[in-house]
C-alpha positions in Angstrom: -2.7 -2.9 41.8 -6.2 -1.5 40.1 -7.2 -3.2 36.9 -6.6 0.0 34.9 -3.3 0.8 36.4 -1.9 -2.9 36.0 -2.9 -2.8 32.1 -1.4 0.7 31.6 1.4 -0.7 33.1 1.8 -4.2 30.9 1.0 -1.8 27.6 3.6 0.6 28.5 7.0 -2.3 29.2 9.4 -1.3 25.9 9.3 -3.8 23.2 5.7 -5.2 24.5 3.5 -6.6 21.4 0.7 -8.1 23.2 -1.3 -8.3 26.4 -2.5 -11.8 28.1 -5.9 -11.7 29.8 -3.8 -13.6 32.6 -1.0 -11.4 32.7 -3.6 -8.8 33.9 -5.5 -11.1 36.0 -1.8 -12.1 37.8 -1.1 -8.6 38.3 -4.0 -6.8 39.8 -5.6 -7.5 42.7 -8.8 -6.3 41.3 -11.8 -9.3 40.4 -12.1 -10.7 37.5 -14.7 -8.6 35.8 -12.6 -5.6 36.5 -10.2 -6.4 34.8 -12.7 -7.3 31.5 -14.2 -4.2 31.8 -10.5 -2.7 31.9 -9.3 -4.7 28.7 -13.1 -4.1 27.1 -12.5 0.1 27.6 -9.1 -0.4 25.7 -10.1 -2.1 22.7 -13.1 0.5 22.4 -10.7 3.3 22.8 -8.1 1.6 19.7 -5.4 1.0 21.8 -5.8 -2.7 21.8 -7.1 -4.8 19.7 -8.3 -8.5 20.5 -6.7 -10.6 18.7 -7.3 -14.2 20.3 -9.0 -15.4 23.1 -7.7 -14.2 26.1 -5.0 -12.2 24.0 -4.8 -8.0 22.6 -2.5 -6.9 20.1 -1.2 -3.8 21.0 -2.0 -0.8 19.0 -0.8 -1.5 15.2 1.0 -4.9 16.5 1.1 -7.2 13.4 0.4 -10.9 13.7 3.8 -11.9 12.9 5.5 -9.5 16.0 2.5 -11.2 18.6 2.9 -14.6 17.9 6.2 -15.1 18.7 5.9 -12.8 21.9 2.6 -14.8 23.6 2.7 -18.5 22.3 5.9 -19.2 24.7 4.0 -17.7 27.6 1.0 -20.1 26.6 3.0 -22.9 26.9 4.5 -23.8 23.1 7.8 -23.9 21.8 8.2 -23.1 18.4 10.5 -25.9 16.0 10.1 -24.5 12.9 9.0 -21.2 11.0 8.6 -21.5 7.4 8.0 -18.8 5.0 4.7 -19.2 2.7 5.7 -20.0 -1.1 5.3 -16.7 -3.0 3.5 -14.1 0.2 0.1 -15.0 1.6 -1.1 -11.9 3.5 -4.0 -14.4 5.1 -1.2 -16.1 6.7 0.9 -13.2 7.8 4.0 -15.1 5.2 4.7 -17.5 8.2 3.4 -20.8 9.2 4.4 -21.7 12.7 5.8 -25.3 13.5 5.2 -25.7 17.3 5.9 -28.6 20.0 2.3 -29.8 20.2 -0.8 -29.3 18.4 -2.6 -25.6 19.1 -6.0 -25.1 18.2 -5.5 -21.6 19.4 -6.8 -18.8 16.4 -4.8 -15.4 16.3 -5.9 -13.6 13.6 -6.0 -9.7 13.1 -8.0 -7.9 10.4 -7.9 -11.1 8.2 -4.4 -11.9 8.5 -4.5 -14.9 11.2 -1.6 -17.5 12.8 -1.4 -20.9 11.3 0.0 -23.5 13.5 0.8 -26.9 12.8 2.0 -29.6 15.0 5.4 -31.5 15.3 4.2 -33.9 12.4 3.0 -31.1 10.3 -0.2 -31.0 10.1 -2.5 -27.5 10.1 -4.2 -27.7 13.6 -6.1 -23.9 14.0 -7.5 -23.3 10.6 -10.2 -25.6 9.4 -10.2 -26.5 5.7 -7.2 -24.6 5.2 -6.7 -25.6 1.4 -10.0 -23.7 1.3 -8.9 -20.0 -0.2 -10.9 -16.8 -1.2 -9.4 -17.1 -4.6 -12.5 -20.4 -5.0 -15.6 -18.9 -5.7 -18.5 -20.3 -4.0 -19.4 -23.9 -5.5 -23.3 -24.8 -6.3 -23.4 -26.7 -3.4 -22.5 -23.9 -1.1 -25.3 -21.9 -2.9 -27.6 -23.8 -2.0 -27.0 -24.3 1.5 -27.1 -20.4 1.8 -30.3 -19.8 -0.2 -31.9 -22.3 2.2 -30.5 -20.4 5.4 -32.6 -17.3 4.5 -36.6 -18.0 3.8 -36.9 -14.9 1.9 -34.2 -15.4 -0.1 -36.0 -15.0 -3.5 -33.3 -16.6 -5.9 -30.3 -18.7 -5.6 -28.6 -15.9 -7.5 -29.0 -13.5 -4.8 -27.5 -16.5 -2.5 -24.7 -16.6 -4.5 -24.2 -12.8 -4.4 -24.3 -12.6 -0.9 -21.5 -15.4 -0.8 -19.6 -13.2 -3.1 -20.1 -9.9 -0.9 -18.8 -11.7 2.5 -15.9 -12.7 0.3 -15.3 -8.8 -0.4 -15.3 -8.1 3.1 -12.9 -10.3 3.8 -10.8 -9.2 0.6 -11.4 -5.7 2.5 -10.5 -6.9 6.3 -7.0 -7.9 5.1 -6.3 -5.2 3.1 -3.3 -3.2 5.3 -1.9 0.3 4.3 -0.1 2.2 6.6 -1.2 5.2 5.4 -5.1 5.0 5.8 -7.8 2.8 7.4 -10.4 1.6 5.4 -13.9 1.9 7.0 -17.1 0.3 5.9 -20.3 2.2 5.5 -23.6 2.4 3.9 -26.1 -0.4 4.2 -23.7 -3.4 3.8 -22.4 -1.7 7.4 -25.3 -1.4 8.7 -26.3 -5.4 7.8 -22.9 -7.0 8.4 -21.4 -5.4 11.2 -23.8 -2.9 13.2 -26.0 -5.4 12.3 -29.3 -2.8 12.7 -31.0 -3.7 8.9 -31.7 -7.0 7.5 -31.5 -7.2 3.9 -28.9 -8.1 1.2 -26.4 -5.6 0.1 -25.2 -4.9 -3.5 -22.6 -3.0 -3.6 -19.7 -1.9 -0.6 -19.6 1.9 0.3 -16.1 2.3 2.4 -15.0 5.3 3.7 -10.9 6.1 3.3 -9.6 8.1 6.1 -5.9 9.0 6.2 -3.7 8.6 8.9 -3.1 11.5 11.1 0.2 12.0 10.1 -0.6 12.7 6.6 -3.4 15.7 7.4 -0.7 17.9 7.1 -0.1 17.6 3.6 -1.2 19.6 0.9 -4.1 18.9 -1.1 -2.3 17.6 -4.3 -0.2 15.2 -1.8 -3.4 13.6 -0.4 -5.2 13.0 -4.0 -2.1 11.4 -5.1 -2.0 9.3 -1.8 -5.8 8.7 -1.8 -5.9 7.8 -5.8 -2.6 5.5 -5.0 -4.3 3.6 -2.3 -7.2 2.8 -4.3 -5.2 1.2 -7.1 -3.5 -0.6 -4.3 -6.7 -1.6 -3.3 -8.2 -2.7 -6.8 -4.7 -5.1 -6.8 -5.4 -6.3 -4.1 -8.9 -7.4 -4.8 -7.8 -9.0 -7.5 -5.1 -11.3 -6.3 -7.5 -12.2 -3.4 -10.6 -12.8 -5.6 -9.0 -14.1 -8.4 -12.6 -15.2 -10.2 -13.7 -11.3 -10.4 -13.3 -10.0 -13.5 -12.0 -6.4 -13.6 -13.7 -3.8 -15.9 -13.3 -0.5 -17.0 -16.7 0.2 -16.0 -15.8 1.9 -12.8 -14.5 5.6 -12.3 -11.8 8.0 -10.6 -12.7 11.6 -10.0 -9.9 14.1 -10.1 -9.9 15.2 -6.9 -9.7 11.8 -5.6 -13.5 12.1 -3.7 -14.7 9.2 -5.1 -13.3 5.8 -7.1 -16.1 3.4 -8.0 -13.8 0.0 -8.8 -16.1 -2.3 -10.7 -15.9 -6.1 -10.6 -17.7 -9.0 -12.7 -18.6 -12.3 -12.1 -19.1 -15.6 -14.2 -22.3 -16.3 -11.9 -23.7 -20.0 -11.5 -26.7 -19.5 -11.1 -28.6 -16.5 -12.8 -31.7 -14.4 -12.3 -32.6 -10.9 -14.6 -33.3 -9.2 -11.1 -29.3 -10.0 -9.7 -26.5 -8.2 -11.5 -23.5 -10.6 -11.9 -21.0 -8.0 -10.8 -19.8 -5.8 -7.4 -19.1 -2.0 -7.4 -16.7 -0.7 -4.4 -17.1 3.2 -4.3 -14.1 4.5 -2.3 -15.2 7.9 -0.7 -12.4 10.4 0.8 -14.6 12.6 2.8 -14.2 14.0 6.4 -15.7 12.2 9.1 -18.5 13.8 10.7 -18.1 11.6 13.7 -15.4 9.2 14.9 -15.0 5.8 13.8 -16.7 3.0 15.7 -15.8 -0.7 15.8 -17.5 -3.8 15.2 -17.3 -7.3 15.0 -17.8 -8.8 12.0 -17.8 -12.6 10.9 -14.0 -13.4 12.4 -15.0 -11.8 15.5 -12.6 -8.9 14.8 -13.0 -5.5 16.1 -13.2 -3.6 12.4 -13.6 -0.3 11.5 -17.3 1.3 10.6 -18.8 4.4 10.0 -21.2 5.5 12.8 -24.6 4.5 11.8 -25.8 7.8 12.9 -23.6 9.3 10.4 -24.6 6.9 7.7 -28.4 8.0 8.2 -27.3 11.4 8.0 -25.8 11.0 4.2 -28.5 8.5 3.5 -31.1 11.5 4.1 -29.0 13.9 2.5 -29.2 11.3 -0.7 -33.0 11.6 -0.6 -33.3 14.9 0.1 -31.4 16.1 -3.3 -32.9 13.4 -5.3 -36.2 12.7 -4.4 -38.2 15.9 -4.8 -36.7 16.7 -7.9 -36.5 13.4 -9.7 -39.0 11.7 -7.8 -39.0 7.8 -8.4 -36.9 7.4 -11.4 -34.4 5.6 -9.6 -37.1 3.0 -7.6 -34.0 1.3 -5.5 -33.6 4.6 -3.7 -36.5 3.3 -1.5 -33.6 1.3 0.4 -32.4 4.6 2.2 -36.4 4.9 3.0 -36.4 1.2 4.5 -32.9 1.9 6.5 -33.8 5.1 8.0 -36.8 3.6 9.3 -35.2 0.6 10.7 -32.5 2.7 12.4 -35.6 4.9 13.6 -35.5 3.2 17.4 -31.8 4.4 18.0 -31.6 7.5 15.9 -34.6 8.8 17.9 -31.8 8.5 21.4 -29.1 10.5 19.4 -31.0 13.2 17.9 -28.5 15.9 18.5 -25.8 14.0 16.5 -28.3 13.2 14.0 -28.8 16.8 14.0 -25.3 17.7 13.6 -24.4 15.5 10.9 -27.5 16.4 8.9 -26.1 20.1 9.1 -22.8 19.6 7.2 -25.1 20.1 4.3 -27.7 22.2 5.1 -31.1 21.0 3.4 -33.8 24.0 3.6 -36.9 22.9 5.5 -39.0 23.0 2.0 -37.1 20.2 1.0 -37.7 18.3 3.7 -41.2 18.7 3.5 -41.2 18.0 -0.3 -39.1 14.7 0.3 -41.8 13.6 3.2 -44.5 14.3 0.5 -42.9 12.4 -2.2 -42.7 9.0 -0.2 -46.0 9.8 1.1 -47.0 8.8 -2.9 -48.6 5.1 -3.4 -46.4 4.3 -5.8 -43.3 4.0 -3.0 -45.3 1.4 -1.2 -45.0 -0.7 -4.5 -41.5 0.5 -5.1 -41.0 -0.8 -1.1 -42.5 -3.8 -1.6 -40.7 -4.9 -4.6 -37.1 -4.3 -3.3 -38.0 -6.5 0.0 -39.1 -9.0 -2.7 -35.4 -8.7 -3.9 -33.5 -7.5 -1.3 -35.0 -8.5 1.9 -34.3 -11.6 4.3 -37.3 -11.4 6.9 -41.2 -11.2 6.3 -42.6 -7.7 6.5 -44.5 -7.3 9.4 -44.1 -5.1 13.0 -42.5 -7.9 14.7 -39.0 -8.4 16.3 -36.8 -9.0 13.3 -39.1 -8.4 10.4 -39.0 -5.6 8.0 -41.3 -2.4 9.1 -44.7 -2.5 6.8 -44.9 0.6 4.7 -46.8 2.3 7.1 -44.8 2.1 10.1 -42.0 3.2 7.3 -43.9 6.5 6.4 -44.2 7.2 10.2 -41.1 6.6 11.4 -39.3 8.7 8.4 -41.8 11.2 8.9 -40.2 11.0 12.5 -37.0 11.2 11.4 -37.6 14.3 9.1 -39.3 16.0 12.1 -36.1 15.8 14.4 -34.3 17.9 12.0 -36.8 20.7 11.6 
């Protein structure tokens, strides 16, 4: 039986949670790389989700329904399930008491397996006493700031700690009702992995579940603003050293809700604010969703990057020409735009398309290329790398683009849309 066929065929059996990679591989007679490629065009197209080595979830499959499903076929019997003091959504509730040690990780937008062995002891997740709810210790600071040699402070170290902690705070969060999407720069750093440089704040894009499209408008802004309070809870019990404020805001319409979060920081610098801003958008999707791995080696959700240029030239476009540099940290969009330049110059037409939703006349664009054209945005440039940035500024694999390879290539950019 063809790869494709054979899969089809394991996905479709009633009651079926989970795929094997050597279920397939016993059922077709095609090679071995077939069968990858088979299992690899599924997970792109959402219908499975790789969830282990060698194992898929099936569509929205929860850890709890797969575990129980593949760990016989792998060889374990399970002696004891016990139920997590209070709920631990890391942990699925469950912690799975098996014949022999497993070192085998299952884990599914943050929510993973945990095994332990006849005697007891946690064998898959390394320094399990280790939770979110710890915020990162000095020592751990200081390991990161040393990772990165443009780190400029041990501050920004520690912020960057704190951010990965968000995304994971985000990666577990589960509601039926809407997927959660990240977008903006800290997608394009962490999991399209395009730009190099630090992110302050998390853009994520909420985009509710087909069966809810149907709704009228009042039902979706009471859905939408529910799910970001769920969200802001959430946040909260996971990161349990964030302070919540009242800083943040909740339009009416439910478009956007900025959730604001402070810090007690360790280590402190005037140019690193102590504090996190998530601003939940509820906007249609200009193009589909793609997926990417990010730190747990999950496929997540994430805005195409093409679409993210396409709001980040939008931003500049209504800001620059009229308020020119008053808001210098703008020049980031500048710096993204021509770091994505090499890939957004292949997809022109859907750069093109997204641009359109809001239709910017081509005296503003000229006026925009103008403005950044000005010395001072070199200075402006410079200053945020100082900041912001992880990798020297020079035209080399890896670096940041100097300011005038920025200019060109956003002049580029510009040019595809005229």
């Amino acid at each position: 039986m063809q790869a494709d066929r054979a899969l089809d065929h394991l996905i479709h059996e009633p009651g079926r949670c989970a795929v094997l990679r050597s279920e397939l591989l016993a059922l077709s007679d095609s090679s071995t790389s077939s069968c990858d490629k088979a299992l690899k065009r599924k997970c792109e197209s959402g219908i499975l989700v790789r969830v282990g080595h060698g194992i898929y979830g099936i569509g929205n499959a929860k850890v709890f329904q797969i575990v129980p499903e593949v760990m016989p076929k792998l060889g374990y019997e399970f002696l004891h399930v016990k139920r997590v003091s209070g709920y631990s959504q890391k942990s699925g509730g469950s912690v799975w008491r098996l014949d022999k040690p497993c070192r085998r990780v299952i884990r599914k937008r943050g929510v993973w397996a945990v095994f332990e062995g006849p005697d007891g002891t946690v064998t898959n997740v390394k320094d399990q006493s280790r939770s979110m709810n710890q915020k990162p210790s000095k020592e751990q600071i200081e390991d990161h700031f040393h990772r990165f040699e443009r780190c400029h402070s041990r501050a920004r170290a520690e912020k960057d700690l704190i951010v990965q902690h968000c995304l994971d705070a985000l990666e577990s969060f589960d509601d039926d009702r809407a997927i959660l999407a990240i977008e903006g720069g800290t997608a394009l750093a962490y999991y399209h992995r395009m730009i190099t440089r630090f992110s302050e704040d998390l853009d994520i894009r909420l985009v509710l579940s087909k069966e809810l499209e149907s709704l009228d408008t009042n039902s979706k802004i009471e859905i939408v603003k529910d799910i970001g309070v769920r969200f802001q809870n959430h946040v909260a019990t996971e990161l349990s050293y964030l302070i919540e404020t009242n800083k943040g805001r909740v339009r009416r319409d439910g478009v956007v809700q900025s959730l604001i979060f402070d810090y007690e920081p360790i280590e402190t610098n005037r140019e690193v604010v102590a504090g996190l801003k998530f601003e939940l958008v509820f906007v249609p999707l200009l193009l589909d969703l793609t997926t990417k791995l990010h730190r747990n080696e999950q496929n997540l959700p994430a805005v195409n990057p093409v679409e993210t240029a396409a709001g980040k030239l939008i931003a500049l476009c209504s800001r620059l020409p009229e308020n020119a540099d008053s808001n210098p940290d703008i020049v980031r969009h500048i710096h993204d735009l021509a770091s994505l330049f090499p890939s957004l110059s292949l997809l022109e037409d859907q750069l093109r398309s997204a641009f359109q939703s809001r239709p910017v006349d081509h005296e503003t664009l000229k006026r925009t290329v103008k403005e950044v054209r000005r010395p001072v945005w070199e200075d402006h440039y410079r200053d945020y790398l100082r900041r912001m940035g992880m990798s020297q500024i020079a035209d080399v694999p890896g670096g940041h683009p100097t300011w005038q390879t920025v200019q060109n290539r956003f002049a580029a950019v510009m040019d595809m849309l005229v």
